[in-house]
Amino acid sequence: MKPEFRSLRLRQLERALTPFVAAKETPRPQKGWIRAIREATGITVREMAKRLRKAPSVAAHLEGSEAEYRITLGSLREAADALGCQLVYALVPKSGSLQE
């Protein structure tokens, strides 16, 4: 990629990632977002499984997979949908900016 286009693309990405920078400081619940949201909204594993059109053991497995950082993005998206949520996904620099 030409340097001028690379520089432009970096600036565009920096602007697009701005809303996510603060989110990186938010700690993930110890047992994962799926379980935290499910419990907070009063949804049982059985109800979540019903929404997923899967067995309750599959719903429980999704929670465990997320808690252990082994879940796929596709499965995480399905779980989010079942919980009435939207998956928001971004890669944010650990420190500084992409240009550094």
PDB file of N, CA and C in Angstrom:
ATOM      1  N   MET A   1       0.843  -1.169   0.000  1.00  0.00           N
ATOM      2  CA  MET A   1       0.000   0.000   0.000  1.00  0.00           C
ATOM      3  C   MET A   1       0.895   1.242   0.000  1.00  0.00           C
ATOM      4  N   LYS A   2       0.527   2.220  -0.796  1.00  0.00           N
ATOM      5  CA  LYS A   2       1.298   3.457  -0.877  1.00  0.00           C
ATOM      6  C   LYS A   2       1.279   4.166   0.474  1.00  0.00           C
ATOM      7  N   PRO A   3       2.401   4.799   0.836  1.00  0.00           N
ATOM      8  CA  PRO A   3       2.499   5.456   2.147  1.00  0.00           C
ATOM      9  C   PRO A   3       1.381   6.467   2.422  1.00  0.00           C
ATOM     10  N   GLU A   4       0.989   7.241   1.404  1.00  0.00           N
ATOM     11  CA  GLU A   4      -0.059   8.249   1.637  1.00  0.00           C
ATOM     12  C   GLU A   4      -1.409   7.584   1.924  1.00  0.00           C
ATOM     13  N   PHE A   5      -1.678   6.439   1.277  1.00  0.00           N
ATOM     14  CA  PHE A   5      -2.923   5.716   1.530  1.00  0.00           C
ATOM     15  C   PHE A   5      -2.872   5.016   2.890  1.00  0.00           C
ATOM     16  N   ARG A   6      -1.688   4.539   3.240  1.00  0.00           N
ATOM     17  CA  ARG A   6      -1.520   3.881   4.541  1.00  0.00           C
ATOM     18  C   ARG A   6      -1.769   4.880   5.665  1.00  0.00           C
ATOM     19  N   SER A   7      -1.228   6.070   5.523  1.00  0.00           N
ATOM     20  CA  SER A   7      -1.409   7.118   6.519  1.00  0.00           C
ATOM     21  C   SER A   7      -2.889   7.502   6.643  1.00  0.00           C
ATOM     22  N   LEU A   8      -3.562   7.637   5.518  1.00  0.00           N
ATOM     23  CA  LEU A   8      -4.988   7.953   5.513  1.00  0.00           C
ATOM     24  C   LEU A   8      -5.778   6.840   6.195  1.00  0.00           C
ATOM     25  N   ARG A   9      -5.462   5.606   5.870  1.00  0.00           N
ATOM     26  CA  ARG A   9      -6.163   4.458   6.457  1.00  0.00           C
ATOM     27  C   ARG A   9      -5.940   4.393   7.967  1.00  0.00           C
ATOM     28  N   LEU A  10      -4.729   4.670   8.413  1.00  0.00           N
ATOM     29  CA  LEU A  10      -4.455   4.699   9.844  1.00  0.00           C
ATOM     30  C   LEU A  10      -5.294   5.758  10.558  1.00  0.00           C
ATOM     31  N   ARG A  11      -5.382   6.948   9.960  1.00  0.00           N
ATOM     32  CA  ARG A  11      -6.195   8.016  10.560  1.00  0.00           C
ATOM     33  C   ARG A  11      -7.667   7.619  10.614  1.00  0.00           C
ATOM     34  N   GLN A  12      -8.154   6.984   9.552  1.00  0.00           N
ATOM     35  CA  GLN A  12      -9.552   6.536   9.529  1.00  0.00           C
ATOM     36  C   GLN A  12      -9.815   5.495  10.625  1.00  0.00           C
ATOM     37  N   LEU A  13      -8.891   4.553  10.774  1.00  0.00           N
ATOM     38  CA  LEU A  13      -9.048   3.534  11.801  1.00  0.00           C
ATOM     39  C   LEU A  13      -8.977   4.133  13.202  1.00  0.00           C
ATOM     40  N   GLU A  14      -8.074   5.074  13.411  1.00  0.00           N
ATOM     41  CA  GLU A  14      -7.967   5.731  14.714  1.00  0.00           C
ATOM     42  C   GLU A  14      -9.303   6.377  15.085  1.00  0.00           C
ATOM     43  N   ARG A  15      -9.933   7.073  14.129  1.00  0.00           N
ATOM     44  CA  ARG A  15     -11.230   7.704  14.393  1.00  0.00           C
ATOM     45  C   ARG A  15     -12.292   6.654  14.686  1.00  0.00           C
ATOM     46  N   ALA A  16     -12.290   5.567  13.935  1.00  0.00           N
ATOM     47  CA  ALA A  16     -13.295   4.514  14.115  1.00  0.00           C
ATOM     48  C   ALA A  16     -13.126   3.796  15.455  1.00  0.00           C
ATOM     49  N   LEU A  17     -11.897   3.690  15.936  1.00  0.00           N
ATOM     50  CA  LEU A  17     -11.626   2.974  17.190  1.00  0.00           C
ATOM     51  C   LEU A  17     -11.805   3.838  18.438  1.00  0.00           C
ATOM     52  N   THR A  18     -11.926   5.134  18.273  1.00  0.00           N
ATOM     53  CA  THR A  18     -12.034   6.043  19.417  1.00  0.00           C
ATOM     54  C   THR A  18     -13.092   5.608  20.435  1.00  0.00           C
ATOM     55  N   PRO A  19     -14.305   5.237  20.023  1.00  0.00           N
ATOM     56  CA  PRO A  19     -15.310   4.844  21.025  1.00  0.00           C
ATOM     57  C   PRO A  19     -14.938   3.576  21.804  1.00  0.00           C
ATOM     58  N   PHE A  20     -14.054   2.767  21.264  1.00  0.00           N
ATOM     59  CA  PHE A  20     -13.696   1.506  21.898  1.00  0.00           C
ATOM     60  C   PHE A  20     -12.543   1.617  22.889  1.00  0.00           C
ATOM     61  N   VAL A  21     -11.812   2.727  22.841  1.00  0.00           N
ATOM     62  CA  VAL A  21     -10.636   2.882  23.696  1.00  0.00           C
ATOM     63  C   VAL A  21     -11.025   2.807  25.171  1.00  0.00           C
ATOM     64  N   ALA A  22     -12.097   3.477  25.555  1.00  0.00           N
ATOM     65  CA  ALA A  22     -12.539   3.443  26.953  1.00  0.00           C
ATOM     66  C   ALA A  22     -13.010   2.046  27.338  1.00  0.00           C
ATOM     67  N   ALA A  23     -13.587   1.328  26.403  1.00  0.00           N
ATOM     68  CA  ALA A  23     -14.116  -0.013  26.688  1.00  0.00           C
ATOM     69  C   ALA A  23     -13.010  -0.985  27.078  1.00  0.00           C
ATOM     70  N   LYS A  24     -11.819  -0.773  26.586  1.00  0.00           N
ATOM     71  CA  LYS A  24     -10.727  -1.707  26.908  1.00  0.00           C
ATOM     72  C   LYS A  24     -10.355  -1.656  28.377  1.00  0.00           C
ATOM     73  N   GLU A  25     -10.702  -0.574  29.062  1.00  0.00           N
ATOM     74  CA  GLU A  25     -10.413  -0.434  30.487  1.00  0.00           C
ATOM     75  C   GLU A  25     -11.484  -1.097  31.357  1.00  0.00           C
ATOM     76  N   THR A  26     -12.600  -1.469  30.763  1.00  0.00           N
ATOM     77  CA  THR A  26     -13.682  -2.106  31.505  1.00  0.00           C
ATOM     78  C   THR A  26     -13.360  -3.580  31.677  1.00  0.00           C
ATOM     79  N   PRO A  27     -13.259  -4.037  32.915  1.00  0.00           N
ATOM     80  CA  PRO A  27     -12.923  -5.454  33.120  1.00  0.00           C
ATOM     81  C   PRO A  27     -14.079  -6.367  32.722  1.00  0.00           C
ATOM     82  N   ARG A  28     -13.728  -7.493  32.150  1.00  0.00           N
ATOM     83  CA  ARG A  28     -14.720  -8.497  31.780  1.00  0.00           C
ATOM     84  C   ARG A  28     -15.158  -9.209  33.053  1.00  0.00           C
ATOM     85  N   PRO A  29     -16.460  -9.489  33.196  1.00  0.00           N
ATOM     86  CA  PRO A  29     -16.884 -10.256  34.367  1.00  0.00           C
ATOM     87  C   PRO A  29     -16.109 -11.577  34.444  1.00  0.00           C
ATOM     88  N   GLN A  30     -15.765 -11.995  35.654  1.00  0.00           N
ATOM     89  CA  GLN A  30     -14.926 -13.175  35.846  1.00  0.00           C
ATOM     90  C   GLN A  30     -15.473 -14.410  35.126  1.00  0.00           C
ATOM     91  N   LYS A  31     -16.773 -14.588  35.146  1.00  0.00           N
ATOM     92  CA  LYS A  31     -17.374 -15.755  34.503  1.00  0.00           C
ATOM     93  C   LYS A  31     -17.887 -15.440  33.101  1.00  0.00           C
ATOM     94  N   GLY A  32     -17.532 -14.277  32.577  1.00  0.00           N
ATOM     95  CA  GLY A  32     -17.868 -13.908  31.202  1.00  0.00           C
ATOM     96  C   GLY A  32     -19.113 -13.048  31.093  1.00  0.00           C
ATOM     97  N   TRP A  33     -19.221 -12.389  29.952  1.00  0.00           N
ATOM     98  CA  TRP A  33     -20.358 -11.508  29.687  1.00  0.00           C
ATOM     99  C   TRP A  33     -21.653 -12.282  29.515  1.00  0.00           C
ATOM    100  N   ILE A  34     -21.591 -13.432  28.875  1.00  0.00           N
ATOM    101  CA  ILE A  34     -22.820 -14.190  28.626  1.00  0.00           C
ATOM    102  C   ILE A  34     -23.519 -14.497  29.946  1.00  0.00           C
ATOM    103  N   ARG A  35     -22.797 -15.097  30.867  1.00  0.00           N
ATOM    104  CA  ARG A  35     -23.395 -15.467  32.146  1.00  0.00           C
ATOM    105  C   ARG A  35     -23.840 -14.240  32.935  1.00  0.00           C
ATOM    106  N   ALA A  36     -23.009 -13.199  32.950  1.00  0.00           N
ATOM    107  CA  ALA A  36     -23.346 -11.984  33.692  1.00  0.00           C
ATOM    108  C   ALA A  36     -24.651 -11.369  33.182  1.00  0.00           C
ATOM    109  N   ILE A  37     -24.781 -11.268  31.877  1.00  0.00           N
ATOM    110  CA  ILE A  37     -25.983 -10.667  31.302  1.00  0.00           C
ATOM    111  C   ILE A  37     -27.185 -11.587  31.489  1.00  0.00           C
ATOM    112  N   ARG A  38     -26.979 -12.879  31.286  1.00  0.00           N
ATOM    113  CA  ARG A  38     -28.079 -13.833  31.461  1.00  0.00           C
ATOM    114  C   ARG A  38     -28.625 -13.773  32.886  1.00  0.00           C
ATOM    115  N   GLU A  39     -27.730 -13.804  33.860  1.00  0.00           N
ATOM    116  CA  GLU A  39     -28.163 -13.767  35.256  1.00  0.00           C
ATOM    117  C   GLU A  39     -28.799 -12.425  35.618  1.00  0.00           C
ATOM    118  N   ALA A  40     -28.220 -11.329  35.154  1.00  0.00           N
ATOM    119  CA  ALA A  40     -28.738  -9.997  35.473  1.00  0.00           C
ATOM    120  C   ALA A  40     -30.129  -9.767  34.895  1.00  0.00           C
ATOM    121  N   THR A  41     -30.406 -10.394  33.764  1.00  0.00           N
ATOM    122  CA  THR A  41     -31.725 -10.227  33.128  1.00  0.00           C
ATOM    123  C   THR A  41     -32.713 -11.303  33.550  1.00  0.00           C
ATOM    124  N   GLY A  42     -32.263 -12.231  34.388  1.00  0.00           N
ATOM    125  CA  GLY A  42     -33.169 -13.255  34.892  1.00  0.00           C
ATOM    126  C   GLY A  42     -33.474 -14.375  33.919  1.00  0.00           C
ATOM    127  N   ILE A  43     -32.648 -14.525  32.909  1.00  0.00           N
ATOM    128  CA  ILE A  43     -32.847 -15.583  31.915  1.00  0.00           C
ATOM    129  C   ILE A  43     -32.151 -16.844  32.412  1.00  0.00           C
ATOM    130  N   THR A  44     -32.863 -17.949  32.418  1.00  0.00           N
ATOM    131  CA  THR A  44     -32.269 -19.216  32.845  1.00  0.00           C
ATOM    132  C   THR A  44     -31.473 -19.827  31.690  1.00  0.00           C
ATOM    133  N   VAL A  45     -30.631 -20.782  32.031  1.00  0.00           N
ATOM    134  CA  VAL A  45     -29.883 -21.494  30.992  1.00  0.00           C
ATOM    135  C   VAL A  45     -30.865 -22.182  30.054  1.00  0.00           C
ATOM    136  N   ARG A  46     -31.932 -22.738  30.615  1.00  0.00           N
ATOM    137  CA  ARG A  46     -32.946 -23.430  29.798  1.00  0.00           C
ATOM    138  C   ARG A  46     -33.614 -22.465  28.816  1.00  0.00           C
ATOM    139  N   GLU A  47     -33.936 -21.259  29.288  1.00  0.00           N
ATOM    140  CA  GLU A  47     -34.562 -20.259  28.414  1.00  0.00           C
ATOM    141  C   GLU A  47     -33.589 -19.798  27.327  1.00  0.00           C
ATOM    142  N   MET A  48     -32.343 -19.588  27.704  1.00  0.00           N
ATOM    143  CA  MET A  48     -31.350 -19.193  26.704  1.00  0.00           C
ATOM    144  C   MET A  48     -31.196 -20.290  25.652  1.00  0.00           C
ATOM    145  N   ALA A  49     -31.165 -21.542  26.105  1.00  0.00           N
ATOM    146  CA  ALA A  49     -31.063 -22.669  25.180  1.00  0.00           C
ATOM    147  C   ALA A  49     -32.256 -22.699  24.227  1.00  0.00           C
ATOM    148  N   LYS A  50     -33.420 -22.409  24.762  1.00  0.00           N
ATOM    149  CA  LYS A  50     -34.628 -22.381  23.928  1.00  0.00           C
ATOM    150  C   LYS A  50     -34.510 -21.294  22.850  1.00  0.00           C
ATOM    151  N   ARG A  51     -34.013 -20.138  23.250  1.00  0.00           N
ATOM    152  CA  ARG A  51     -33.817 -19.045  22.294  1.00  0.00           C
ATOM    153  C   ARG A  51     -32.760 -19.389  21.251  1.00  0.00           C
ATOM    154  N   LEU A  52     -31.764 -20.165  21.659  1.00  0.00           N
ATOM    155  CA  LEU A  52     -30.705 -20.599  20.737  1.00  0.00           C
ATOM    156  C   LEU A  52     -31.152 -21.766  19.856  1.00  0.00           C
ATOM    157  N   ARG A  53     -32.269 -22.395  20.269  1.00  0.00           N
ATOM    158  CA  ARG A  53     -32.755 -23.624  19.624  1.00  0.00           C
ATOM    159  C   ARG A  53     -31.713 -24.739  19.738  1.00  0.00           C
ATOM    160  N   LYS A  54     -31.167 -24.819  20.975  1.00  0.00           N
ATOM    161  CA  LYS A  54     -30.153 -25.830  21.266  1.00  0.00           C
ATOM    162  C   LYS A  54     -30.438 -26.424  22.636  1.00  0.00           C
ATOM    163  N   ALA A  55     -29.739 -27.483  22.974  1.00  0.00           N
ATOM    164  CA  ALA A  55     -29.889 -28.122  24.276  1.00  0.00           C
ATOM    165  C   ALA A  55     -29.315 -27.232  25.379  1.00  0.00           C
ATOM    166  N   PRO A  56     -29.868 -27.317  26.598  1.00  0.00           N
ATOM    167  CA  PRO A  56     -29.323 -26.537  27.705  1.00  0.00           C
ATOM    168  C   PRO A  56     -27.829 -26.782  27.936  1.00  0.00           C
ATOM    169  N   SER A  57     -27.361 -27.986  27.667  1.00  0.00           N
ATOM    170  CA  SER A  57     -25.933 -28.264  27.840  1.00  0.00           C
ATOM    171  C   SER A  57     -25.093 -27.422  26.881  1.00  0.00           C
ATOM    172  N   VAL A  58     -25.622 -27.127  25.708  1.00  0.00           N
ATOM    173  CA  VAL A  58     -24.901 -26.294  24.735  1.00  0.00           C
ATOM    174  C   VAL A  58     -24.828 -24.856  25.244  1.00  0.00           C
ATOM    175  N   ALA A  59     -25.934 -24.366  25.801  1.00  0.00           N
ATOM    176  CA  ALA A  59     -25.948 -23.005  26.345  1.00  0.00           C
ATOM    177  C   ALA A  59     -24.942 -22.887  27.490  1.00  0.00           C
ATOM    178  N   ALA A  60     -24.918 -23.866  28.363  1.00  0.00           N
ATOM    179  CA  ALA A  60     -23.961 -23.860  29.473  1.00  0.00           C
ATOM    180  C   ALA A  60     -22.529 -23.942  28.950  1.00  0.00           C
ATOM    181  N   HIS A  61     -22.326 -24.727  27.908  1.00  0.00           N
ATOM    182  CA  HIS A  61     -20.993 -24.854  27.304  1.00  0.00           C
ATOM    183  C   HIS A  61     -20.532 -23.511  26.719  1.00  0.00           C
ATOM    184  N   LEU A  62     -21.453 -22.756  26.116  1.00  0.00           N
ATOM    185  CA  LEU A  62     -21.101 -21.436  25.581  1.00  0.00           C
ATOM    186  C   LEU A  62     -20.578 -20.532  26.694  1.00  0.00           C
ATOM    187  N   GLU A  63     -21.263 -20.547  27.832  1.00  0.00           N
ATOM    188  CA  GLU A  63     -20.817 -19.726  28.956  1.00  0.00           C
ATOM    189  C   GLU A  63     -19.416 -20.129  29.410  1.00  0.00           C
ATOM    190  N   GLY A  64     -19.195 -21.419  29.526  1.00  0.00           N
ATOM    191  CA  GLY A  64     -17.881 -21.901  29.943  1.00  0.00           C
ATOM    192  C   GLY A  64     -16.801 -21.565  28.930  1.00  0.00           C
ATOM    193  N   SER A  65     -17.127 -21.700  27.656  1.00  0.00           N
ATOM    194  CA  SER A  65     -16.157 -21.389  26.596  1.00  0.00           C
ATOM    195  C   SER A  65     -15.755 -19.923  26.624  1.00  0.00           C
ATOM    196  N   GLU A  66     -16.732 -19.060  26.836  1.00  0.00           N
ATOM    197  CA  GLU A  66     -16.399 -17.639  26.886  1.00  0.00           C
ATOM    198  C   GLU A  66     -15.543 -17.336  28.108  1.00  0.00           C
ATOM    199  N   ALA A  67     -15.906 -17.896  29.250  1.00  0.00           N
ATOM    200  CA  ALA A  67     -15.161 -17.646  30.487  1.00  0.00           C
ATOM    201  C   ALA A  67     -13.704 -18.081  30.360  1.00  0.00           C
ATOM    202  N   GLU A  68     -13.457 -19.099  29.533  1.00  0.00           N
ATOM    203  CA  GLU A  68     -12.102 -19.617  29.339  1.00  0.00           C
ATOM    204  C   GLU A  68     -11.438 -19.086  28.067  1.00  0.00           C
ATOM    205  N   TYR A  69     -12.028 -18.069  27.447  1.00  0.00           N
ATOM    206  CA  TYR A  69     -11.498 -17.448  26.229  1.00  0.00           C
ATOM    207  C   TYR A  69     -11.376 -18.443  25.074  1.00  0.00           C
ATOM    208  N   ARG A  70     -12.300 -19.391  24.974  1.00  0.00           N
ATOM    209  CA  ARG A  70     -12.244 -20.382  23.898  1.00  0.00           C
ATOM    210  C   ARG A  70     -13.437 -20.281  22.948  1.00  0.00           C
ATOM    211  N   ILE A  71     -14.283 -19.311  23.104  1.00  0.00           N
ATOM    212  CA  ILE A  71     -15.497 -19.200  22.302  1.00  0.00           C
ATOM    213  C   ILE A  71     -15.179 -18.615  20.928  1.00  0.00           C
ATOM    214  N   THR A  72     -15.918 -19.038  19.923  1.00  0.00           N
ATOM    215  CA  THR A  72     -15.751 -18.450  18.601  1.00  0.00           C
ATOM    216  C   THR A  72     -16.605 -17.190  18.497  1.00  0.00           C
ATOM    217  N   LEU A  73     -16.251 -16.327  17.571  1.00  0.00           N
ATOM    218  CA  LEU A  73     -17.042 -15.119  17.378  1.00  0.00           C
ATOM    219  C   LEU A  73     -18.462 -15.460  16.938  1.00  0.00           C
ATOM    220  N   GLY A  74     -18.598 -16.480  16.117  1.00  0.00           N
ATOM    221  CA  GLY A  74     -19.932 -16.892  15.666  1.00  0.00           C
ATOM    222  C   GLY A  74     -20.804 -17.333  16.828  1.00  0.00           C
ATOM    223  N   SER A  75     -20.244 -18.122  17.722  1.00  0.00           N
ATOM    224  CA  SER A  75     -20.992 -18.574  18.898  1.00  0.00           C
ATOM    225  C   SER A  75     -21.303 -17.416  19.833  1.00  0.00           C
ATOM    226  N   LEU A  76     -20.364 -16.515  19.976  1.00  0.00           N
ATOM    227  CA  LEU A  76     -20.592 -15.350  20.827  1.00  0.00           C
ATOM    228  C   LEU A  76     -21.712 -14.480  20.257  1.00  0.00           C
ATOM    229  N   ARG A  77     -21.747 -14.350  18.952  1.00  0.00           N
ATOM    230  CA  ARG A  77     -22.820 -13.583  18.298  1.00  0.00           C
ATOM    231  C   ARG A  77     -24.171 -14.252  18.518  1.00  0.00           C
ATOM    232  N   GLU A  78     -24.226 -15.575  18.394  1.00  0.00           N
ATOM    233  CA  GLU A  78     -25.474 -16.301  18.636  1.00  0.00           C
ATOM    234  C   GLU A  78     -25.948 -16.100  20.070  1.00  0.00           C
ATOM    235  N   ALA A  79     -25.028 -16.181  21.015  1.00  0.00           N
ATOM    236  CA  ALA A  79     -25.382 -15.986  22.419  1.00  0.00           C
ATOM    237  C   ALA A  79     -25.891 -14.568  22.649  1.00  0.00           C
ATOM    238  N   ALA A  80     -25.218 -13.600  22.055  1.00  0.00           N
ATOM    239  CA  ALA A  80     -25.652 -12.204  22.189  1.00  0.00           C
ATOM    240  C   ALA A  80     -27.072 -12.040  21.649  1.00  0.00           C
ATOM    241  N   ASP A  81     -27.342 -12.601  20.493  1.00  0.00           N
ATOM    242  CA  ASP A  81     -28.688 -12.526  19.916  1.00  0.00           C
ATOM    243  C   ASP A  81     -29.722 -13.146  20.849  1.00  0.00           C
ATOM    244  N   ALA A  82     -29.391 -14.304  21.412  1.00  0.00           N
ATOM    245  CA  ALA A  82     -30.309 -14.998  22.313  1.00  0.00           C
ATOM    246  C   ALA A  82     -30.596 -14.177  23.569  1.00  0.00           C
ATOM    247  N   LEU A  83     -29.651 -13.319  23.947  1.00  0.00           N
ATOM    248  CA  LEU A  83     -29.817 -12.483  25.136  1.00  0.00           C
ATOM    249  C   LEU A  83     -30.358 -11.095  24.801  1.00  0.00           C
ATOM    250  N   GLY A  84     -30.709 -10.891  23.543  1.00  0.00           N
ATOM    251  CA  GLY A  84     -31.226  -9.593  23.122  1.00  0.00           C
ATOM    252  C   GLY A  84     -30.155  -8.533  23.064  1.00  0.00           C
ATOM    253  N   CYS A  85     -28.932  -8.953  22.818  1.00  0.00           N
ATOM    254  CA  CYS A  85     -27.792  -8.035  22.748  1.00  0.00           C
ATOM    255  C   CYS A  85     -27.162  -8.073  21.359  1.00  0.00           C
ATOM    256  N   GLN A  86     -26.294  -7.130  21.116  1.00  0.00           N
ATOM    257  CA  GLN A  86     -25.533  -7.080  19.875  1.00  0.00           C
ATOM    258  C   GLN A  86     -24.061  -7.230  20.210  1.00  0.00           C
ATOM    259  N   LEU A  87     -23.378  -8.083  19.489  1.00  0.00           N
ATOM    260  CA  LEU A  87     -21.940  -8.243  19.676  1.00  0.00           C
ATOM    261  C   LEU A  87     -21.233  -7.052  19.043  1.00  0.00           C
ATOM    262  N   VAL A  88     -20.368  -6.411  19.817  1.00  0.00           N
ATOM    263  CA  VAL A  88     -19.556  -5.302  19.331  1.00  0.00           C
ATOM    264  C   VAL A  88     -18.114  -5.778  19.416  1.00  0.00           C
ATOM    265  N   TYR A  89     -17.400  -5.665  18.313  1.00  0.00           N
ATOM    266  CA  TYR A  89     -16.089  -6.293  18.205  1.00  0.00           C
ATOM    267  C   TYR A  89     -15.088  -5.300  17.642  1.00  0.00           C
ATOM    268  N   ALA A  90     -13.934  -5.184  18.292  1.00  0.00           N
ATOM    269  CA  ALA A  90     -12.882  -4.300  17.788  1.00  0.00           C
ATOM    270  C   ALA A  90     -11.531  -4.759  18.344  1.00  0.00           C
ATOM    271  N   LEU A  91     -10.484  -4.411  17.649  1.00  0.00           N
ATOM    272  CA  LEU A  91      -9.120  -4.592  18.137  1.00  0.00           C
ATOM    273  C   LEU A  91      -8.586  -3.201  18.450  1.00  0.00           C
ATOM    274  N   VAL A  92      -8.186  -3.000  19.684  1.00  0.00           N
ATOM    275  CA  VAL A  92      -7.739  -1.691  20.137  1.00  0.00           C
ATOM    276  C   VAL A  92      -6.281  -1.794  20.566  1.00  0.00           C
ATOM    277  N   PRO A  93      -5.442  -0.834  20.175  1.00  0.00           N
ATOM    278  CA  PRO A  93      -4.044  -0.869  20.593  1.00  0.00           C
ATOM    279  C   PRO A  93      -3.923  -0.934  22.116  1.00  0.00           C
ATOM    280  N   LYS A  94      -2.974  -1.722  22.609  1.00  0.00           N
ATOM    281  CA  LYS A  94      -2.768  -1.846  24.045  1.00  0.00           C
ATOM    282  C   LYS A  94      -2.381  -0.517  24.669  1.00  0.00           C
ATOM    283  N   SER A  95      -1.572   0.230  23.957  1.00  0.00           N
ATOM    284  CA  SER A  95      -1.203   1.568  24.435  1.00  0.00           C
ATOM    285  C   SER A  95      -0.956   2.451  23.230  1.00  0.00           C
ATOM    286  N   GLY A  96      -1.145   3.720  23.424  1.00  0.00           N
ATOM    287  CA  GLY A  96      -0.885   4.646  22.331  1.00  0.00           C
ATOM    288  C   GLY A  96      -1.876   4.504  21.194  1.00  0.00           C
ATOM    289  N   SER A  97      -1.348   4.578  19.989  1.00  0.00           N
ATOM    290  CA  SER A  97      -2.203   4.512  18.810  1.00  0.00           C
ATOM    291  C   SER A  97      -1.648   3.493  17.824  1.00  0.00           C
ATOM    292  N   LEU A  98      -2.374   3.241  16.778  1.00  0.00           N
ATOM    293  CA  LEU A  98      -1.918   2.322  15.742  1.00  0.00           C
ATOM    294  C   LEU A  98      -0.667   2.847  15.044  1.00  0.00           C
ATOM    295  N   GLN A  99      -0.567   4.149  14.963  1.00  0.00           N
ATOM    296  CA  GLN A  99       0.573   4.755  14.267  1.00  0.00           C
ATOM    297  C   GLN A  99       1.879   4.585  15.035  1.00  0.00           C
ATOM    298  N   GLU A 100       1.773   4.393  16.347  1.00  0.00           N
ATOM    299  CA  GLU A 100       2.992   4.212  17.149  1.00  0.00           C
ATOM    300  C   GLU A 100       3.412   2.795  16.991  1.00  0.00           C
TER     301      GLU A 100
END
